[in-house]
C-alpha atoms as an extended CHARMM CRD file, in Angstrom:
* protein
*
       237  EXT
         1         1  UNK       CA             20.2470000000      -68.3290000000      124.8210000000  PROA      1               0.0000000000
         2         2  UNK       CA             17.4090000000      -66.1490000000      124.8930000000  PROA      2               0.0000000000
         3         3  UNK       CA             18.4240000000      -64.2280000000      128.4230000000  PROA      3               0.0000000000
         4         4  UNK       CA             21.3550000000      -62.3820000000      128.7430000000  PROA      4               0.0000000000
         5         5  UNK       CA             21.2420000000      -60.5230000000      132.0380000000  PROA      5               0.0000000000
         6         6  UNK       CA             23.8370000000      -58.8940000000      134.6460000000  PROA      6               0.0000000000
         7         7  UNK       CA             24.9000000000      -60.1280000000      137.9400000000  PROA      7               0.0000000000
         8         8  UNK       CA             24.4140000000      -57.8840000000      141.1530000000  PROA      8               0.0000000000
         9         9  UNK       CA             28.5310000000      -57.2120000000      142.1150000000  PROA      9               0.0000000000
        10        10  UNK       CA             32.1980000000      -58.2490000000      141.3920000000  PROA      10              0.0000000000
        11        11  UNK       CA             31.3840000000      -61.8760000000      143.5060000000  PROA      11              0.0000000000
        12        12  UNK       CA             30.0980000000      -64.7890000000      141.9520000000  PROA      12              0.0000000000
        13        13  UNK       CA             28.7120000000      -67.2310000000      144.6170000000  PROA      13              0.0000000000
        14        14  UNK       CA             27.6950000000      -70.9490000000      144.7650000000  PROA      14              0.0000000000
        15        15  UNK       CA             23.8930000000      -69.5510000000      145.2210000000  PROA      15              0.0000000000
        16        16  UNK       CA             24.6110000000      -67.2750000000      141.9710000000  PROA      16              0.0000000000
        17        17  UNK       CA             26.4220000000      -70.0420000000      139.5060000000  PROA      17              0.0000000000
        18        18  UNK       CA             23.3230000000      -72.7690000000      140.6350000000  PROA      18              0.0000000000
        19        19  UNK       CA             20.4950000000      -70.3600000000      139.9270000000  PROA      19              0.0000000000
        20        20  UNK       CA             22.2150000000      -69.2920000000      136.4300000000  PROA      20              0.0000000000
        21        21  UNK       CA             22.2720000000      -73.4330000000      135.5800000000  PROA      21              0.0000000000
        22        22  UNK       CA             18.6380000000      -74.1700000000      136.8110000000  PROA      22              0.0000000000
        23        23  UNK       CA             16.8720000000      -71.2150000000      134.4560000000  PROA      23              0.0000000000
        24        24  UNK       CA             19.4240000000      -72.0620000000      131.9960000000  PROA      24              0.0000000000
        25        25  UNK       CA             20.3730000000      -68.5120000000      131.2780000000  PROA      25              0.0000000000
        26        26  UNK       CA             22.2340000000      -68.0740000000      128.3930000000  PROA      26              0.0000000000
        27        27  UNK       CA             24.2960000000      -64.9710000000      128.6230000000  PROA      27              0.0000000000
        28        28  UNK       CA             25.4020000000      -63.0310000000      131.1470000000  PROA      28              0.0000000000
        29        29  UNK       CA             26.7330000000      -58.7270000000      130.3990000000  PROA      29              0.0000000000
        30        30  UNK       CA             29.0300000000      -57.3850000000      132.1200000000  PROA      30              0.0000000000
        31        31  UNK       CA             28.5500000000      -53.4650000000      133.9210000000  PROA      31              0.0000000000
        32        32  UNK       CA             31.7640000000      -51.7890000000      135.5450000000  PROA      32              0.0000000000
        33        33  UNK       CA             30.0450000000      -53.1300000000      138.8290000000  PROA      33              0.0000000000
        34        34  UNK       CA             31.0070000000      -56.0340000000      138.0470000000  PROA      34              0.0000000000
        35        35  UNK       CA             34.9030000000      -55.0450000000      137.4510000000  PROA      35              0.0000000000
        36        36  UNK       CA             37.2320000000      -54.3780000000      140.6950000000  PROA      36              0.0000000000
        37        37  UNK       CA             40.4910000000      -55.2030000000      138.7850000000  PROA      37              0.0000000000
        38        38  UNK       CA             42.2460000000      -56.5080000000      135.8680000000  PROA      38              0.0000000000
        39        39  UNK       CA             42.6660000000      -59.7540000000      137.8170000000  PROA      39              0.0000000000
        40        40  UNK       CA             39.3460000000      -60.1760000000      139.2050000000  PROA      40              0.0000000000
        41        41  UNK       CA             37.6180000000      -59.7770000000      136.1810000000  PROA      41              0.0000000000
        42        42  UNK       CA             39.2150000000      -62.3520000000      134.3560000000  PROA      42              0.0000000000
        43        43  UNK       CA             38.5810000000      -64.4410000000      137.3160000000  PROA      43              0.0000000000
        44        44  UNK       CA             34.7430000000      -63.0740000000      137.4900000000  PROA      44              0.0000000000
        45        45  UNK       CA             34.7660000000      -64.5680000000      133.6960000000  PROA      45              0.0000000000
        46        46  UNK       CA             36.4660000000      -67.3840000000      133.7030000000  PROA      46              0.0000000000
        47        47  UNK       CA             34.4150000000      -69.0790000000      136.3780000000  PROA      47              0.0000000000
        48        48  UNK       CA             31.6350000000      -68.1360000000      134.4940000000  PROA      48              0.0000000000
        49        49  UNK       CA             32.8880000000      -69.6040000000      131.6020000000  PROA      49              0.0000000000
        50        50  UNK       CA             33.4190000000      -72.9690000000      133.9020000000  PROA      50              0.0000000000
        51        51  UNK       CA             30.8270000000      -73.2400000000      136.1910000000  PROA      51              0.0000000000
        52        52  UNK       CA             27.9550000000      -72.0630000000      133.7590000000  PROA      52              0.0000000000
        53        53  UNK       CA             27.1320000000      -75.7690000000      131.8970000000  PROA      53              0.0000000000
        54        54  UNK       CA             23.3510000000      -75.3280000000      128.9980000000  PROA      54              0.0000000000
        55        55  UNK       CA             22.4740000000      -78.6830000000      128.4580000000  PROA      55              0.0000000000
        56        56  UNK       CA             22.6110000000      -78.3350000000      124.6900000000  PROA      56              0.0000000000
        57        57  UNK       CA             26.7780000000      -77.2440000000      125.7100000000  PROA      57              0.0000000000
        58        58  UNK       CA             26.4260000000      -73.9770000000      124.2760000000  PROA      58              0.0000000000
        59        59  UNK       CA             28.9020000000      -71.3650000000      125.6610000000  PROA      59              0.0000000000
        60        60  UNK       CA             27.8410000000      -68.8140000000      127.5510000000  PROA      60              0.0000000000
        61        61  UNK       CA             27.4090000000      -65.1150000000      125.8330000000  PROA      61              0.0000000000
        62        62  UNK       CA             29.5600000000      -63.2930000000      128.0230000000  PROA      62              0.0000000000
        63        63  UNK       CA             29.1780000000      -59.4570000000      126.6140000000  PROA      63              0.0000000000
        64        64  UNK       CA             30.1190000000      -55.9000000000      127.3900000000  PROA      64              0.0000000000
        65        65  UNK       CA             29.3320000000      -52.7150000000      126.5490000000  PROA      65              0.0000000000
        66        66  UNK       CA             32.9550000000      -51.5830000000      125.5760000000  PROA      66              0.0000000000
        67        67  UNK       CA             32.7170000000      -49.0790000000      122.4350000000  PROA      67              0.0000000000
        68        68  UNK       CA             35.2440000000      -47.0440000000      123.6350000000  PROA      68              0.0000000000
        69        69  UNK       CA             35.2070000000      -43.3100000000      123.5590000000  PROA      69              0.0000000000
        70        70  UNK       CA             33.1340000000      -42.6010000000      126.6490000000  PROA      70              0.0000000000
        71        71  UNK       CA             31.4920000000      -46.2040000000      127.0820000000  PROA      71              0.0000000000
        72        72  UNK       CA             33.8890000000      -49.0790000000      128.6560000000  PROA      72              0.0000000000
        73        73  UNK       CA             33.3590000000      -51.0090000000      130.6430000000  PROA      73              0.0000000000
        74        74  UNK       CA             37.1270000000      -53.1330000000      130.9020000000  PROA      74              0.0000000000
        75        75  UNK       CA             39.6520000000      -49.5430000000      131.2660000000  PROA      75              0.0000000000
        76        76  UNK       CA             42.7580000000      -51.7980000000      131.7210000000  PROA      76              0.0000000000
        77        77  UNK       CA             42.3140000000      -52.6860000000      127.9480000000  PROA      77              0.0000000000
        78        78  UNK       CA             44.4440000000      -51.3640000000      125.4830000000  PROA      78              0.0000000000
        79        79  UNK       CA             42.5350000000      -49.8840000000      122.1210000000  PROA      79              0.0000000000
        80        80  UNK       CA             40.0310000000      -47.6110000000      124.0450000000  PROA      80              0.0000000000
        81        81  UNK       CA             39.4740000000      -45.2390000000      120.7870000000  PROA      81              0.0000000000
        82        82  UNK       CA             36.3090000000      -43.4770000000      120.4470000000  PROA      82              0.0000000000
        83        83  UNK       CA             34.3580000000      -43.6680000000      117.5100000000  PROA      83              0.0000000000
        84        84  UNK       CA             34.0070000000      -40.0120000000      117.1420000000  PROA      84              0.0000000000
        85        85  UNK       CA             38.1590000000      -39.9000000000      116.5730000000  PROA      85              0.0000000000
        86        86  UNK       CA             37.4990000000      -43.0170000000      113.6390000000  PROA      86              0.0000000000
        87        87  UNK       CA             38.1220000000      -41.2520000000      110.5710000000  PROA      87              0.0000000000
        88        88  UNK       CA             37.4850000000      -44.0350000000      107.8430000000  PROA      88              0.0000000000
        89        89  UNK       CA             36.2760000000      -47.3460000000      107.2130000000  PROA      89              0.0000000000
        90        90  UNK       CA             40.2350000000      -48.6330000000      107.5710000000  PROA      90              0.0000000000
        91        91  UNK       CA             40.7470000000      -47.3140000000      110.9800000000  PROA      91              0.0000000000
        92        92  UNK       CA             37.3200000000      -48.8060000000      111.9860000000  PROA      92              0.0000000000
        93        93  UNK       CA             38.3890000000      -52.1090000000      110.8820000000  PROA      93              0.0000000000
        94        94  UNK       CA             41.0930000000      -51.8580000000      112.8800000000  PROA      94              0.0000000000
        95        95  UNK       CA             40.3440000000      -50.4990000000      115.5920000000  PROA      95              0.0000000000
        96        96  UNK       CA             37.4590000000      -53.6960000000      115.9890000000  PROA      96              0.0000000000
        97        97  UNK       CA             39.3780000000      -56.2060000000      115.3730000000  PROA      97              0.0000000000
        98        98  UNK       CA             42.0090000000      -54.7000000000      118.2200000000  PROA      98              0.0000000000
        99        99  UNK       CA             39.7170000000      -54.3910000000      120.4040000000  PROA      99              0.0000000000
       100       100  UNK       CA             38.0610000000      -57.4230000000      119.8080000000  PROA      100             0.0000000000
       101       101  UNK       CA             41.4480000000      -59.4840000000      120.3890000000  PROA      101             0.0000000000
       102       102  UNK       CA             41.9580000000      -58.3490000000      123.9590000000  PROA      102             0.0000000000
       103       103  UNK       CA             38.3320000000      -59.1330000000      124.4550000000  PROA      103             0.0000000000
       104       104  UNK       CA             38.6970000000      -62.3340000000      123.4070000000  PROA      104             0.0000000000
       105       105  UNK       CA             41.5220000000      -62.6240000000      125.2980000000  PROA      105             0.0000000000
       106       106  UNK       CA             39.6330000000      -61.4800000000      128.2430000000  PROA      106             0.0000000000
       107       107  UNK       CA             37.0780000000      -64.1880000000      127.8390000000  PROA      107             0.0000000000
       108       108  UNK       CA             34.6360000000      -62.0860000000      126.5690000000  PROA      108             0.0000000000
       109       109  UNK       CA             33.0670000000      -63.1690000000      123.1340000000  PROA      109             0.0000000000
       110       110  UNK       CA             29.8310000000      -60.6800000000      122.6860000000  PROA      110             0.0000000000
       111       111  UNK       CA             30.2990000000      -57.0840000000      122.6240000000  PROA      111             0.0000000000
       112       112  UNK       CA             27.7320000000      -54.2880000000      122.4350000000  PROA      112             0.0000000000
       113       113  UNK       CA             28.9740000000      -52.1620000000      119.5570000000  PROA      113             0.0000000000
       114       114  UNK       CA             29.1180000000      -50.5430000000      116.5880000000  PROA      114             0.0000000000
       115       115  UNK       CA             26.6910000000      -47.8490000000      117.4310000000  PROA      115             0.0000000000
       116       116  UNK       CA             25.5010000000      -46.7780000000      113.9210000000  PROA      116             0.0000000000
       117       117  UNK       CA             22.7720000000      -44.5280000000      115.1940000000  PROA      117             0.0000000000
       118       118  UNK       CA             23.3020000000      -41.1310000000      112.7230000000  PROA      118             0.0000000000
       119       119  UNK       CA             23.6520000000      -37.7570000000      114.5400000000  PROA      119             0.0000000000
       120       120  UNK       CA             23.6100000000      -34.3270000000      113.4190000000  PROA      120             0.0000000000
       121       121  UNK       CA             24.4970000000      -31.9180000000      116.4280000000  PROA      121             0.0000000000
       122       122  UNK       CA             26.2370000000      -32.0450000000      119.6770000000  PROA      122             0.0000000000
       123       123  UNK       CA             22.5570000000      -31.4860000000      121.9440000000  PROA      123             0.0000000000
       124       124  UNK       CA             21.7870000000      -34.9710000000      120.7520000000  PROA      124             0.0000000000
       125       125  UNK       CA             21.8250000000      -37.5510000000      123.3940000000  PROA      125             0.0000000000
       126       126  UNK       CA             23.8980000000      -40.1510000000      121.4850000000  PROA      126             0.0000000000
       127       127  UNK       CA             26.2630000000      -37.4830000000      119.8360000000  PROA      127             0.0000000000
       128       128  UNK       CA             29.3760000000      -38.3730000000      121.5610000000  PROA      128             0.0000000000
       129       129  UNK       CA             29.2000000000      -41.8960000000      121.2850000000  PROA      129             0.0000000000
       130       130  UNK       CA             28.4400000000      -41.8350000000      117.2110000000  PROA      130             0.0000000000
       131       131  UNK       CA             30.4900000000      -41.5780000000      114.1010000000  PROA      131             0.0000000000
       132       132  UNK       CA             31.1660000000      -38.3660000000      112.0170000000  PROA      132             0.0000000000
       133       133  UNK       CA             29.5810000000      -37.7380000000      108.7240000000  PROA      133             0.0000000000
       134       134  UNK       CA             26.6030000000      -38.9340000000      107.1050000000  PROA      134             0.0000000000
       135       135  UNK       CA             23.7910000000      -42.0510000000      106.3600000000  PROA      135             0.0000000000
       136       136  UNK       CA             27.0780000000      -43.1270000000      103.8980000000  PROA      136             0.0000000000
       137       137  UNK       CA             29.9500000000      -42.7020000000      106.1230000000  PROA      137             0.0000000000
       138       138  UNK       CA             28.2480000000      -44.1010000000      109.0120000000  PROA      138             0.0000000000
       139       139  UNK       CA             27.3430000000      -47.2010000000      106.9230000000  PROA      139             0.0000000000
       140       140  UNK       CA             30.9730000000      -47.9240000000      105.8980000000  PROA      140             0.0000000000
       141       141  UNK       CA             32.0210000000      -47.2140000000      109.1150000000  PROA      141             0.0000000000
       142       142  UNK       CA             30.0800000000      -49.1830000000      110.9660000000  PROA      142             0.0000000000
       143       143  UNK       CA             30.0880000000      -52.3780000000      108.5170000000  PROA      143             0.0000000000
       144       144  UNK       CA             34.2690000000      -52.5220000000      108.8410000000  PROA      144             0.0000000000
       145       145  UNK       CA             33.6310000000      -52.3680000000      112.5550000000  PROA      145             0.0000000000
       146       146  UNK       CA             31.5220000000      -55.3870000000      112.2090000000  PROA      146             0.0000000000
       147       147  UNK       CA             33.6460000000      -57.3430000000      110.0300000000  PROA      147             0.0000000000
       148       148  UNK       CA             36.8250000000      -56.6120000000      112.6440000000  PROA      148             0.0000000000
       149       149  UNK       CA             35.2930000000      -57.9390000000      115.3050000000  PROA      149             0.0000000000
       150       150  UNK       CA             34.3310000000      -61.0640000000      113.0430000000  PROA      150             0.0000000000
       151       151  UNK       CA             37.5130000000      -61.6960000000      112.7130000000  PROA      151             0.0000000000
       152       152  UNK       CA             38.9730000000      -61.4230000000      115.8950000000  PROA      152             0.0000000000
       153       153  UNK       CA             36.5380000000      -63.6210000000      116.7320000000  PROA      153             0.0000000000
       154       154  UNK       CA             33.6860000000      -61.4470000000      118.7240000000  PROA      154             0.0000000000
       155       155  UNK       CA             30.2050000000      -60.9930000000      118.1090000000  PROA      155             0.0000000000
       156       156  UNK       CA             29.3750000000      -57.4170000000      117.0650000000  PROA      156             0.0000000000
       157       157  UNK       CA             25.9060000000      -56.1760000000      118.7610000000  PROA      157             0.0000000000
       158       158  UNK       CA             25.0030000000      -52.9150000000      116.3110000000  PROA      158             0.0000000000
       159       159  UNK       CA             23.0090000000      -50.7410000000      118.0210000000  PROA      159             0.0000000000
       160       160  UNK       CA             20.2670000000      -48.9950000000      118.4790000000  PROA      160             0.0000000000
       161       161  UNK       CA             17.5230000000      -49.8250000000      116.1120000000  PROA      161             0.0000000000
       162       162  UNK       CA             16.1310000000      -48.1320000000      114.0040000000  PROA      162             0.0000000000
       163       163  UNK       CA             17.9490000000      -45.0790000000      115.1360000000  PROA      163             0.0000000000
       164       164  UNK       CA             18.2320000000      -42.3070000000      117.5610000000  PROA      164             0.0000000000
       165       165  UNK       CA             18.6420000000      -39.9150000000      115.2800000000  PROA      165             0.0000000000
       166       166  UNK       CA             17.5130000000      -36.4350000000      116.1780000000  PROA      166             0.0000000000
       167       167  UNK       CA             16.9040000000      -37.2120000000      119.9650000000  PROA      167             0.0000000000
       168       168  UNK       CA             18.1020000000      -34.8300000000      122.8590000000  PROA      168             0.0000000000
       169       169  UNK       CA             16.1350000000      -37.2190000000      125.7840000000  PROA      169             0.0000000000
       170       170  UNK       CA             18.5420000000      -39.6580000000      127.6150000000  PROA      170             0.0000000000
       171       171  UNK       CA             16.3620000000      -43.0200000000      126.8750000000  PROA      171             0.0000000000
       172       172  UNK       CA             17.5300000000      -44.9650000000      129.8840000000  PROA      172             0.0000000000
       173       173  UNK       CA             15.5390000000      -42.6550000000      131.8340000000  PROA      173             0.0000000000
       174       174  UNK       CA             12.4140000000      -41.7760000000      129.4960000000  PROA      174             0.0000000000
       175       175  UNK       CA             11.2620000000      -42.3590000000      125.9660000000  PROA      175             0.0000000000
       176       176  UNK       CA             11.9440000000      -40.0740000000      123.0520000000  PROA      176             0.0000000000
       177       177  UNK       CA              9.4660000000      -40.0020000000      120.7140000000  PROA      177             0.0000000000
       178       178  UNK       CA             10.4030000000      -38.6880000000      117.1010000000  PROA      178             0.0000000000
       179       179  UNK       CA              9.0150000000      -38.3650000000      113.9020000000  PROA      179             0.0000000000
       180       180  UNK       CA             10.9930000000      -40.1010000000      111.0880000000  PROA      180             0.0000000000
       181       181  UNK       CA             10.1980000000      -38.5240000000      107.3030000000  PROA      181             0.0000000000
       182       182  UNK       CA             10.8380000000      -40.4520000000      104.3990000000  PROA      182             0.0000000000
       183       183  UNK       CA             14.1140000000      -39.4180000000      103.7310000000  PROA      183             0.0000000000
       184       184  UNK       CA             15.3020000000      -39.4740000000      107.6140000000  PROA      184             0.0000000000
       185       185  UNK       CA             13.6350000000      -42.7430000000      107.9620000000  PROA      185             0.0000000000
       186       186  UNK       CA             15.5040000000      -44.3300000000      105.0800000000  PROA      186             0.0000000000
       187       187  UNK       CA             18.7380000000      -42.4100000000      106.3070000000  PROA      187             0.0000000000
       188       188  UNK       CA             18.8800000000      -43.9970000000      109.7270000000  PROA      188             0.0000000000
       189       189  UNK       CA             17.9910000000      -47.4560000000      108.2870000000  PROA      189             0.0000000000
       190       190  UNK       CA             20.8050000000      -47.2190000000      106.0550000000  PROA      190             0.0000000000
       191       191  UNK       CA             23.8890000000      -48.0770000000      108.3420000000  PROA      191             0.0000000000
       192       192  UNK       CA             21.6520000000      -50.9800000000      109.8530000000  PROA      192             0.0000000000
       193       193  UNK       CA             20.9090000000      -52.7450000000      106.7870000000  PROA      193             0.0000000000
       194       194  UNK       CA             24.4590000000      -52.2150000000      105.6570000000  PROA      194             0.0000000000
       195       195  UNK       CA             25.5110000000      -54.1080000000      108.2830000000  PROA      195             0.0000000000
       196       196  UNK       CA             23.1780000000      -56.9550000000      108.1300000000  PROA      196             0.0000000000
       197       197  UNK       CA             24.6770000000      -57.1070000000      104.5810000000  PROA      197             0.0000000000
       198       198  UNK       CA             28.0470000000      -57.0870000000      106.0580000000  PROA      198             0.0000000000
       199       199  UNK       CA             27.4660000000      -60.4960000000      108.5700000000  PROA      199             0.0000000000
       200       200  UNK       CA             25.6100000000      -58.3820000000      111.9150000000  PROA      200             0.0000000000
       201       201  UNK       CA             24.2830000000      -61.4600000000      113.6360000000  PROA      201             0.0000000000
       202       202  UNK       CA             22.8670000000      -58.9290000000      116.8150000000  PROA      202             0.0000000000
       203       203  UNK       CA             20.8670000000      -56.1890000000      116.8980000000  PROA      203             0.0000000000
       204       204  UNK       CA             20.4000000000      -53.9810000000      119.7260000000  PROA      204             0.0000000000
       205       205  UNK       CA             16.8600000000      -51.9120000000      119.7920000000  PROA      205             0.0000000000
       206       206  UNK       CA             16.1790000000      -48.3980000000      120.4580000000  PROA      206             0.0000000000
       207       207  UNK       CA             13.7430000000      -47.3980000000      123.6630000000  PROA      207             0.0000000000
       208       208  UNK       CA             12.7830000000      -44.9370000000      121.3650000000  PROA      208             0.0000000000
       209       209  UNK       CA              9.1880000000      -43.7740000000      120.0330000000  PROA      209             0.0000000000
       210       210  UNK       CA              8.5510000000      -43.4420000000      115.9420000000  PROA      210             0.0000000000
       211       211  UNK       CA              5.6190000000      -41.9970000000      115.9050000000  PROA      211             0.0000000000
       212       212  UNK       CA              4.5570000000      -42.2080000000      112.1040000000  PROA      212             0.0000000000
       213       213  UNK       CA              4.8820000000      -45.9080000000      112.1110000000  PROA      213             0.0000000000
       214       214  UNK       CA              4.0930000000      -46.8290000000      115.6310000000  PROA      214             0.0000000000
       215       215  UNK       CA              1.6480000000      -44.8600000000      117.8560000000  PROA      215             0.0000000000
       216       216  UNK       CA              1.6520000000      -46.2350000000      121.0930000000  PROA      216             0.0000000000
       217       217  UNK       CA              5.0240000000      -48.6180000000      121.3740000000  PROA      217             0.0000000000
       218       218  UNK       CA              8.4640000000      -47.9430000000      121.7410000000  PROA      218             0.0000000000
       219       219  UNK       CA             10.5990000000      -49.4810000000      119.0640000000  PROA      219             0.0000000000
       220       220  UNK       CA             12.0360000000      -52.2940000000      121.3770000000  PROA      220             0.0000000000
       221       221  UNK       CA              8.1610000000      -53.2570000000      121.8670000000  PROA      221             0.0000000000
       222       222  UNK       CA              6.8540000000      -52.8150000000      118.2950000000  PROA      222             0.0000000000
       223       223  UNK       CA              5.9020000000      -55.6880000000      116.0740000000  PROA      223             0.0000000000
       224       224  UNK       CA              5.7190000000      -52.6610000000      112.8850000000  PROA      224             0.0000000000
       225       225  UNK       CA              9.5330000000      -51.8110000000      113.7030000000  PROA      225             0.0000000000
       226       226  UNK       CA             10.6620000000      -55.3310000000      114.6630000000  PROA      226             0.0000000000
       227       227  UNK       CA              9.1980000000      -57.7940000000      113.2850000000  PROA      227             0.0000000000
       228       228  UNK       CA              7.3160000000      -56.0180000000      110.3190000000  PROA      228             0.0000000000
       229       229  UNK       CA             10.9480000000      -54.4730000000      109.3800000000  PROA      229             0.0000000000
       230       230  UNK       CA             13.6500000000      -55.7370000000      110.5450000000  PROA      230             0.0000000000
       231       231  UNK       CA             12.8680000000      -59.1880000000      110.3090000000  PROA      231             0.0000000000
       232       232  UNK       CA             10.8220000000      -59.2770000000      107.2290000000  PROA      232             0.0000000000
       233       233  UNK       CA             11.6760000000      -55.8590000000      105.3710000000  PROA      233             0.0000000000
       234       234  UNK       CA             15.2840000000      -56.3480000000      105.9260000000  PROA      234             0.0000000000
       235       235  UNK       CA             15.5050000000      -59.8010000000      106.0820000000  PROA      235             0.0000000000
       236       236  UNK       CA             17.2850000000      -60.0480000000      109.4800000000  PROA      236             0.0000000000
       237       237  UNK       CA             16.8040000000      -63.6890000000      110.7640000000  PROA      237             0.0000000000
C-alpha cells in the first residue's frame, strides 16, 4: 500500500493487471487520460477492483484528483462545486459528503482533496483552487470537508503540506521556494493540524521550498518538514 501510481491510457490489459499483482502495487490514481466515458470508466475501475488481488486482501486505493472547481477528473459526476463558491463549514460538509457518494458509487474510495493551502491574492498559483477567508475559515472549512467524505465513506487526501501559501510558481513544473515567518508559518499549519484533529488519515506534500527551516530540500523531501513536524510535532501517524 505504499505505491499508488497511474496507468498509461483508458485500456487495462492482461500485461497491465499481471505486472500491478507481481510488485504488489497498492493503489492506483486516476488522470482524465484514463477517462473516455461514463461507461468506460466504471469499467476501467471495476476490473481494477477485480483483477487487482494484495496477498494480505487489502483493496486497492483507487483515487482521483476530483476537488471540483477547476480540478476533476470524473465531469459526468454530479456535485462539481468549487471550493472558492463554499461559503461555510455547512456547505463544505455537504458538498464532501455529495461528492463523495457518487465516488463511491463510482468505485472510487480515495480522493485527493480538501486543499487547505491559505491564499491571499489572485497571482498565486493555487488561488483558484483554495477557500476564501483566512488561517480560521480555511480550518473549518476544510475539517467539514474531511468529515463529509468520512462519512460517505471516502478517504479525504488534504493537501499540500505545509502550504503554498504566497507562491506565484506553478510547482509541477519548478520549485517555489518561500520564506515562512512565524506568524505565516503557524497560519498555514493551522488548517492542516485542524484536520488531523478532525480524522485526516492522508496527507498530500507540497513540492515546495521553506527556506528558514529547510535549505536545500523541497518539503516532499525534507525529514525537518515531514518527519520532524508532521509526524512528531503534529502527531500525524
Amino acid at each position: 500500500q505504499l505505491l499508488m501510481l497511474n496507468l498509461p491510457d483508458a485500456e487495462i490489459t492482461d500485461e497491465t493487471i499481471v505486472w500491478l499483482n507481481k510488485y504488489h502495487i497498492g493503489g492506483v490514481f486516476m488522470l482524465r487520460r484514463n477517462v473516455k466515458s461514463e461507461t468506460e470508466a466504471r469499467e476501467f475501475i471495476k476490473g481494477l477492483r477485480e483483477k487487482v488481488i494484495s496477498r494480505q486482501n487489502l483493496p486497492l486505493f483507487i483515487a482521483a484528483d476530483q476537488e471540483g472547481g477547476p480540478i476533476w477528473v470524473f465531469p459526468f459526476l454530479q456535485e462539481l462545486t468549487g471550493q472558492k463558491d463554499i461559503k461555510d463549514a455547512k456547505e463544505a460538509y455537504e458538498v464532501a459528503k455529495r461528492r463523495g457518494e457518487e465516488l463511491k458509487q463510482l468505485g472510487v474510495n480515495v480522493v485527493f482533496a480538501p486543499v487547505v493551502d491559505i491564499t491571499r491574492n489572485q497571482s498565486e498559483f493555487m488561488y483558484s483552487r483554495t477557500f476564501n477567508g483566512n488561517a480560521k475559515a480555511v480550518s473549518s472549512f476544510g475539517s467539514a470537508m474531511v468529515k463529509g467524505y468520512k462519512d460517505a465513506g471516502i478517504i479525504p487526501v488534504i493537501k499540500h503540506f505545509p502550504g503554498h501559501g504566497g507562491t506565484v510558481i506553478d510547482s509541477h513544473k519548478d520549485l517555489p521556494t518561500i520564506f515562512a515567518k512565524k506568524q505565516q508559518w503557524f497560519d498555514n499549519i493551522l488548517p492542516f493540524r485542524t484536520a488531523i484533529r478532525a480524522g485526516a488519515e492522508m496527507i498530500m506534500t507540497a513540492h515546495i521550498r521553506v527556506k528558514n527551516i529547510d535549505k536545500k530540500n523541497p518539503a516532499t523531501l525534507s525529514k525537518k518538514i515531514v518527519t520532524d513536524f508532521l509526524r512528531k510535532s503534529l502527531n500525524f501517524d
